[in-house]
Amino acid sequence: MLTIDLRGKRALVAGVADDGGFGFAIAKALAEAGASVCIGTWPPALGIFQTMLDRGKLDDSLTLSDGGKLAFERIYPLDAAFDEQSDIPTETRESKRYRDHGDVSIQGLANRLAADFGPACLDVVVHSLANAPEVQKPLLETSRRGYLAALGTSAFSFVSLLRRLGPLTNSGGSFLTLSYLAGERVVPGYGGGMSSAKAALESDMRTLSYEAGRKWAIRVNAISAGPMASRAANAIGRIQDSIEHYRAASPLAEAISAAEVASAAAFLSSHLASGITGTTLYVDKGYHAMGVTSV
Ligand code: NAD
């Protein structure tokens, strides 16, 4: 039988702060396949997420198909807008939601992983995070500051993650990021530089697949997912309209589920995908293939 087998592997999923997004679903799928799963959570969201976990509010979502419960091996505070602690402004570092967490930069995450598990401790890394302060503004009205913030947090963070976690990742390991069609086609409303960030992310993914492949024998891929009403997507607005449009126009006339994206992610993270790198895989019910969407 051909199965996705990640037993004995350790995964880090960056961008989990509730049970409603792709990151959570991917973490769960990786655990279903046998991996130990650590997550990285944005400090402003960490307190609420930890409280929900402690109070059992997420127990239903954490239940695995064998009846067991997903237990994250570690939950690391991570602000992917910062590469090193010295990049974090003092005001942020000393603010209520950051001051107890130490170094929340990407390098801080790498240091903690190495300290907790040793030098070759990772097999799978998933980058499932994005942020753009001006996402509701059309590109034409986006400020330079907002644009660069979108690029920094949503695209460069993947480069930085690979640079800093690549040395901790075993050969044959996999890095995966989450993209969206707006990086290559016009999606009105996906503003603030987010479309530019996804374009950069997919291009970087290809370049990184070569560089990381040659340097560490690591694979690097992206999933371009269809729309889903996560917390991040709700912040963009009009997500239900978008889901409805996709449902009406896609070859498979139904909405995408987080679990469908997650099982594709588990496949790409596994040995079954050992020949796949530098690829963007569409998990969108086929919407990307359409030319005319109203018939
Ligand atoms: P989500 O809200 O579950 O995930 C986004 C995560 O990013 C959150 O956990 C948030 O706390 C985290 N985050 C924001 N800024 C951060 C920072 N500076 N440092 C660390 N973490 C930070 O929403 P999602 O929709 O599942 O998003 C996951 C990925 O999927 C994103 O890259 C998103 O662009 C992509 N995606 C989403 C959709 C969709 O319709 N939901 C479609 C295609 C691609």
Short mmCIF file of C-alpha atoms and ligand atoms in Angstrom, two decimals:
data_model
loop_
_atom_site.label_atom_id
_atom_site.label_comp_id
_atom_site.label_asym_id
_atom_site.label_seq_id
_atom_site.Cartn_x
_atom_site.Cartn_y
_atom_site.Cartn_z
CA MET A 1 0.00 0.00 0.00
CA LEU A 2 1.27 3.46 -0.89
CA THR A 3 0.90 5.73 2.15
CA ILE A 4 2.18 9.12 3.21
CA ASP A 5 4.54 8.09 5.98
CA LEU A 6 6.16 10.84 8.03
CA ARG A 7 6.89 8.73 11.10
CA GLY A 8 10.20 9.73 12.67
CA LYS A 9 10.10 13.15 10.96
CA ARG A 10 9.80 16.54 12.62
CA ALA A 11 7.84 19.39 11.06
CA LEU A 12 7.69 23.09 11.82
CA VAL A 13 4.57 24.90 10.64
CA ALA A 14 4.96 28.68 10.81
CA GLY A 15 1.63 30.56 10.93
CA VAL A 16 -0.78 28.76 13.25
CA ALA A 17 -2.81 30.83 15.71
CA ASP A 18 -6.26 29.22 15.60
CA ASP A 19 -7.94 26.17 14.10
CA GLY A 20 -9.45 27.96 11.09
CA GLY A 21 -6.54 28.37 8.70
CA PHE A 22 -4.44 26.31 6.33
CA GLY A 23 -1.53 26.13 8.81
CA PHE A 24 -3.60 24.33 11.44
CA ALA A 25 -5.04 21.89 8.90
CA ILE A 26 -1.56 21.19 7.51
CA ALA A 27 -0.14 20.65 11.01
CA LYS A 28 -2.91 18.14 11.62
CA ALA A 29 -2.36 16.31 8.33
CA LEU A 30 1.37 16.05 9.01
CA ALA A 31 0.58 14.60 12.45
CA GLU A 32 -1.90 12.16 10.86
CA ALA A 33 1.00 11.00 8.68
CA GLY A 34 3.09 10.40 11.81
CA ALA A 35 5.26 13.54 12.06
CA SER A 36 6.07 15.37 15.29
CA VAL A 37 4.77 18.88 14.75
CA CYS A 38 6.10 22.13 16.17
CA ILE A 39 4.41 25.39 15.30
CA GLY A 40 5.39 29.05 15.14
CA THR A 41 2.78 31.53 16.32
CA TRP A 42 2.70 35.31 15.93
CA PRO A 43 3.22 36.82 19.43
CA PRO A 44 0.12 39.10 19.33
CA ALA A 45 -2.04 35.99 18.76
CA LEU A 46 -0.13 33.58 21.00
CA GLY A 47 -1.83 34.35 24.34
CA ILE A 48 -5.36 33.78 23.05
CA PHE A 49 -4.32 30.67 21.13
CA GLN A 50 -2.59 29.16 24.17
CA THR A 51 -5.62 29.92 26.35
CA MET A 52 -7.93 28.23 23.86
CA LEU A 53 -5.67 25.17 23.82
CA ASP A 54 -5.40 25.10 27.64
CA ARG A 55 -9.17 25.40 28.08
CA GLY A 56 -9.89 22.59 25.63
CA LYS A 57 -11.72 24.89 23.20
CA LEU A 58 -9.87 23.35 20.26
CA ASP A 59 -10.15 19.73 21.36
CA ASP A 60 -12.62 18.78 18.62
CA SER A 61 -10.37 20.25 15.94
CA LEU A 62 -7.33 18.55 17.46
CA THR A 63 -8.90 15.08 17.35
CA LEU A 64 -7.07 12.76 14.96
CA SER A 65 -8.69 10.05 12.85
CA ASP A 66 -7.46 7.32 15.23
CA GLY A 67 -9.21 9.07 18.14
CA GLY A 68 -5.94 10.48 19.55
CA LYS A 69 -5.34 14.19 20.07
CA LEU A 70 -2.83 16.29 18.20
CA ALA A 71 -0.29 17.66 20.70
CA PHE A 72 2.14 20.22 19.33
CA GLU A 73 5.68 19.26 20.31
CA ARG A 74 6.54 22.93 20.82
CA ILE A 75 4.75 26.23 20.25
CA TYR A 76 7.34 28.85 19.44
CA PRO A 77 6.66 32.58 19.42
CA LEU A 78 7.57 33.86 15.96
CA ASP A 79 7.35 37.24 14.31
CA ALA A 80 8.41 36.52 10.74
CA ALA A 81 8.76 40.23 9.98
CA PHE A 82 12.11 40.11 11.79
CA ASP A 83 15.22 38.14 10.87
CA GLU A 84 17.18 38.80 14.05
CA GLN A 85 16.39 40.14 17.49
CA SER A 86 18.30 43.36 16.80
CA ASP A 87 15.80 44.09 13.96
CA ILE A 88 12.88 44.25 16.40
CA PRO A 89 12.18 47.85 17.45
CA THR A 90 12.62 48.39 21.21
CA GLU A 91 9.02 49.55 21.50
CA THR A 92 7.79 46.24 20.04
CA ARG A 93 10.23 44.14 22.05
CA GLU A 94 9.10 45.76 25.28
CA SER A 95 5.38 45.71 24.49
CA LYS A 96 2.99 43.55 26.50
CA ARG A 97 2.63 40.80 23.91
CA TYR A 98 6.37 40.44 23.20
CA ARG A 99 8.31 41.14 26.37
CA ASP A 100 7.99 37.66 27.94
CA HIS A 101 8.92 35.74 24.80
CA GLY A 102 12.60 36.54 24.30
CA ASP A 103 13.94 36.43 20.75
CA VAL A 104 10.88 35.99 18.48
CA SER A 105 12.80 36.60 15.25
CA ILE A 106 13.34 33.92 12.61
CA GLN A 107 16.93 33.47 13.85
CA GLY A 108 15.52 33.19 17.38
CA LEU A 109 13.30 30.34 16.16
CA ALA A 110 16.31 28.60 14.59
CA ASN A 111 18.27 29.00 17.83
CA ARG A 112 15.45 27.53 19.90
CA LEU A 113 14.99 24.57 17.57
CA ALA A 114 18.72 23.81 17.64
CA ALA A 115 18.81 24.12 21.43
CA ASP A 116 15.73 21.90 21.88
CA PHE A 117 16.47 19.20 19.34
CA GLY A 118 20.06 19.48 18.10
CA PRO A 119 21.62 20.32 14.75
CA ALA A 120 19.76 18.10 12.23
CA CYS A 121 16.33 18.32 13.78
CA LEU A 122 13.92 19.19 10.95
CA ASP A 123 12.49 17.39 7.94
CA VAL A 124 9.50 19.51 6.96
CA VAL A 125 8.96 23.27 7.13
CA VAL A 126 5.69 24.92 6.14
CA HIS A 127 5.40 28.68 5.70
CA SER A 128 1.72 29.51 6.09
CA LEU A 129 1.68 33.16 7.01
CA ALA A 130 1.04 36.50 5.40
CA ASN A 131 0.31 40.02 6.49
CA ALA A 132 -0.19 43.33 4.72
CA PRO A 133 -1.23 46.37 6.76
CA GLU A 134 -2.89 47.99 3.73
CA VAL A 135 -4.46 44.86 2.23
CA GLN A 136 -7.80 46.60 1.80
CA LYS A 137 -6.31 49.35 -0.35
CA PRO A 138 -5.94 48.90 -4.11
CA LEU A 139 -2.32 48.68 -5.24
CA LEU A 140 -2.67 52.11 -6.80
CA GLU A 141 -3.35 53.59 -3.36
CA THR A 142 -0.84 51.51 -1.39
CA SER A 143 1.99 53.38 0.31
CA ARG A 144 5.64 52.40 -0.11
CA ARG A 145 5.70 51.51 3.57
CA GLY A 146 2.64 49.27 3.30
CA TYR A 147 3.94 47.62 0.14
CA LEU A 148 7.34 46.86 1.65
CA ALA A 149 5.72 45.56 4.84
CA ALA A 150 3.60 43.15 2.76
CA LEU A 151 6.67 41.96 0.85
CA GLY A 152 8.78 41.65 3.99
CA THR A 153 6.35 39.66 6.09
CA SER A 154 4.66 37.64 3.37
CA ALA A 155 7.49 36.89 0.93
CA PHE A 156 10.96 37.64 2.30
CA SER A 157 10.07 35.70 5.46
CA PHE A 158 10.16 32.53 3.35
CA VAL A 159 13.66 33.35 2.08
CA SER A 160 14.80 34.05 5.62
CA LEU A 161 13.16 30.90 6.97
CA LEU A 162 14.96 28.78 4.41
CA ARG A 163 18.27 30.49 5.01
CA ARG A 164 18.05 30.00 8.79
CA LEU A 165 16.26 26.64 9.07
CA GLY A 166 17.84 25.04 5.98
CA PRO A 167 21.04 24.20 7.93
CA LEU A 168 18.87 22.38 10.53
CA THR A 169 16.99 20.37 7.89
CA ASN A 170 17.94 16.85 6.89
CA SER A 171 18.69 16.13 3.23
CA GLY A 172 15.53 15.04 1.44
CA GLY A 173 13.59 17.53 3.57
CA SER A 174 10.84 19.75 2.26
CA PHE A 175 9.95 23.44 2.48
CA LEU A 176 6.49 24.53 1.41
CA THR A 177 4.78 27.89 1.15
CA LEU A 178 1.18 28.94 0.53
CA SER A 179 0.41 31.20 -2.41
CA TYR A 180 -2.62 32.53 -4.23
CA LEU A 181 -3.59 33.08 -7.86
CA ALA A 182 -3.45 36.87 -7.34
CA GLY A 183 0.33 36.57 -7.70
CA GLU A 184 -0.08 35.82 -11.40
CA ARG A 185 -3.57 37.03 -12.42
CA VAL A 186 -5.65 40.06 -11.48
CA VAL A 187 -7.80 39.53 -8.39
CA PRO A 188 -9.55 42.83 -7.57
CA GLY A 189 -9.55 43.53 -3.83
CA TYR A 190 -6.34 41.60 -3.05
CA GLY A 191 -4.47 44.77 -2.36
CA GLY A 192 -1.81 46.45 -0.26
CA GLY A 193 0.99 44.76 -2.19
CA MET A 194 -0.24 41.25 -1.34
CA SER A 195 -0.50 40.33 -5.04
CA SER A 196 3.10 41.53 -5.48
CA ALA A 197 4.14 39.54 -2.40
CA LYS A 198 2.64 36.33 -3.80
CA ALA A 199 4.37 36.93 -7.17
CA ALA A 200 7.68 37.40 -5.35
CA LEU A 201 7.00 34.38 -3.16
CA GLU A 202 6.44 32.06 -6.12
CA SER A 203 9.47 33.37 -7.99
CA ASP A 204 11.62 33.06 -4.86
CA MET A 205 10.32 29.53 -4.33
CA ARG A 206 11.70 28.53 -7.75
CA THR A 207 15.09 30.18 -7.19
CA LEU A 208 15.32 28.75 -3.68
CA SER A 209 14.50 25.27 -4.96
CA TYR A 210 17.71 25.44 -7.00
CA GLU A 211 19.86 27.03 -4.31
CA ALA A 212 18.60 24.87 -1.43
CA GLY A 213 18.50 21.79 -3.62
CA ARG A 214 22.16 22.13 -4.51
CA LYS A 215 23.23 23.23 -1.04
CA TRP A 216 21.25 20.90 1.23
CA ALA A 217 19.32 18.52 -1.08
CA ILE A 218 16.09 20.09 0.19
CA ARG A 219 12.94 20.44 -1.93
CA VAL A 220 11.04 23.74 -2.09
CA ASN A 221 7.48 24.05 -3.39
CA ALA A 222 4.33 26.15 -3.16
CA ILE A 223 0.63 25.40 -3.05
CA SER A 224 -1.60 27.96 -4.73
CA ALA A 225 -4.81 27.48 -2.79
CA GLY A 226 -8.37 28.47 -3.58
CA PRO A 227 -10.17 30.91 -1.28
CA MET A 228 -11.15 29.90 2.25
CA ALA A 229 -12.65 31.98 5.06
CA SER A 230 -9.68 31.93 7.45
CA ARG A 231 -9.02 34.74 9.88
CA ALA A 232 -6.50 36.28 7.45
CA ALA A 233 -8.91 36.03 4.51
CA ASN A 234 -11.72 37.60 6.53
CA ALA A 235 -9.42 40.55 7.18
CA ILE A 236 -9.09 41.11 3.43
CA GLY A 237 -12.88 41.23 3.11
CA ARG A 238 -15.33 39.91 0.49
CA ILE A 239 -14.07 36.37 1.10
CA GLN A 240 -17.57 34.85 0.92
CA ASP A 241 -18.12 36.51 -2.49
CA SER A 242 -14.83 35.08 -3.65
CA ILE A 243 -15.68 31.57 -2.41
CA GLU A 244 -19.06 31.79 -4.15
CA HIS A 245 -17.45 32.95 -7.38
CA TYR A 246 -14.98 30.06 -7.32
CA ARG A 247 -17.78 27.60 -6.54
CA ALA A 248 -19.77 28.80 -9.51
CA ALA A 249 -16.87 29.00 -11.96
CA SER A 250 -14.51 26.10 -11.17
CA PRO A 251 -14.38 22.78 -13.01
CA LEU A 252 -15.23 21.14 -9.68
CA ALA A 253 -18.15 23.31 -8.64
CA GLU A 254 -17.56 23.34 -4.90
CA ALA A 255 -15.56 25.26 -2.32
CA ILE A 256 -12.06 24.15 -1.39
CA SER A 257 -11.57 22.80 2.13
CA ALA A 258 -8.56 23.28 4.38
CA ALA A 259 -8.25 19.50 4.62
CA GLU A 260 -7.82 19.24 0.83
CA VAL A 261 -4.98 21.76 0.89
CA ALA A 262 -3.53 19.96 3.91
CA SER A 263 -3.44 16.52 2.31
CA ALA A 264 -1.70 17.98 -0.77
CA ALA A 265 0.77 19.63 1.64
CA ALA A 266 1.40 16.31 3.42
CA PHE A 267 2.05 14.64 0.06
CA LEU A 268 4.48 17.37 -1.03
CA SER A 269 6.24 17.10 2.35
CA SER A 270 6.69 13.36 2.03
CA HIS A 271 9.06 11.02 0.23
CA LEU A 272 6.28 10.33 -2.29
CA ALA A 273 7.07 13.77 -3.75
CA SER A 274 10.85 13.22 -3.80
CA GLY A 275 10.99 14.20 -7.49
CA ILE A 276 8.99 17.41 -7.09
CA THR A 277 10.66 20.74 -6.39
CA GLY A 278 10.39 24.28 -7.72
CA THR A 279 6.69 23.72 -8.37
CA THR A 280 3.51 25.61 -7.61
CA LEU A 281 0.72 23.08 -7.17
CA TYR A 282 -2.81 24.46 -7.58
CA VAL A 283 -5.27 23.16 -5.02
CA ASP A 284 -8.26 25.21 -6.10
CA LYS A 285 -10.80 22.83 -7.66
CA GLY A 286 -9.28 23.70 -11.05
CA TYR A 287 -10.22 27.39 -11.06
CA HIS A 288 -6.77 28.44 -12.33
CA ALA A 289 -7.34 26.53 -15.57
CA MET A 290 -10.39 28.57 -16.58
CA GLY A 291 -10.24 31.31 -19.20
CA VAL A 292 -13.90 32.32 -19.26
CA THR A 293 -15.58 32.04 -15.88
CA SER A 294 -19.20 32.90 -16.66
CA VAL A 295 -21.05 30.76 -19.19
P1 NAD B 1 -4.50 32.26 8.84
O1 NAD B 1 -5.05 33.45 9.51
O2 NAD B 1 -4.83 30.91 9.41
O3 NAD B 1 -2.91 32.30 8.74
C1 NAD B 1 -2.14 33.45 8.66
C2 NAD B 1 -1.20 33.39 9.84
O4 NAD B 1 -0.17 34.35 9.67
C3 NAD B 1 -1.88 33.71 11.17
O5 NAD B 1 -1.66 32.64 12.08
C4 NAD B 1 -1.16 34.96 11.64
O6 NAD B 1 -1.05 35.03 13.04
C5 NAD B 1 0.18 34.77 10.96
N1 NAD B 1 1.00 35.97 10.88
C6 NAD B 1 0.67 37.20 10.43
N2 NAD B 1 1.72 38.03 10.53
C7 NAD B 1 2.75 37.30 11.04
C8 NAD B 1 4.09 37.58 11.38
N3 NAD B 1 4.61 38.81 11.23
N4 NAD B 1 4.85 36.59 11.91
C9 NAD B 1 4.35 35.35 12.08
N5 NAD B 1 3.08 35.01 11.77
C10 NAD B 1 2.30 35.99 11.26
O7 NAD B 1 -4.97 32.37 7.33
P2 NAD B 1 -4.72 31.47 6.05
O8 NAD B 1 -5.67 32.02 5.04
O9 NAD B 1 -4.75 30.04 6.35
O10 NAD B 1 -3.27 31.91 5.57
C11 NAD B 1 -2.16 31.02 5.48
C12 NAD B 1 -1.47 31.23 4.15
O11 NAD B 1 -2.35 30.78 3.11
C13 NAD B 1 -1.13 32.67 3.83
O12 NAD B 1 0.12 32.73 3.18
C14 NAD B 1 -2.23 33.07 2.86
O13 NAD B 1 -1.87 34.13 2.03
C15 NAD B 1 -2.37 31.77 2.10
N6 NAD B 1 -3.59 31.65 1.30
C16 NAD B 1 -4.81 31.85 1.86
C17 NAD B 1 -5.95 31.73 1.08
C18 NAD B 1 -7.32 31.95 1.68
O14 NAD B 1 -8.28 32.21 0.94
N7 NAD B 1 -7.49 31.80 3.00
C19 NAD B 1 -5.84 31.39 -0.28
C20 NAD B 1 -4.58 31.17 -0.83
C21 NAD B 1 -3.45 31.31 -0.03
#
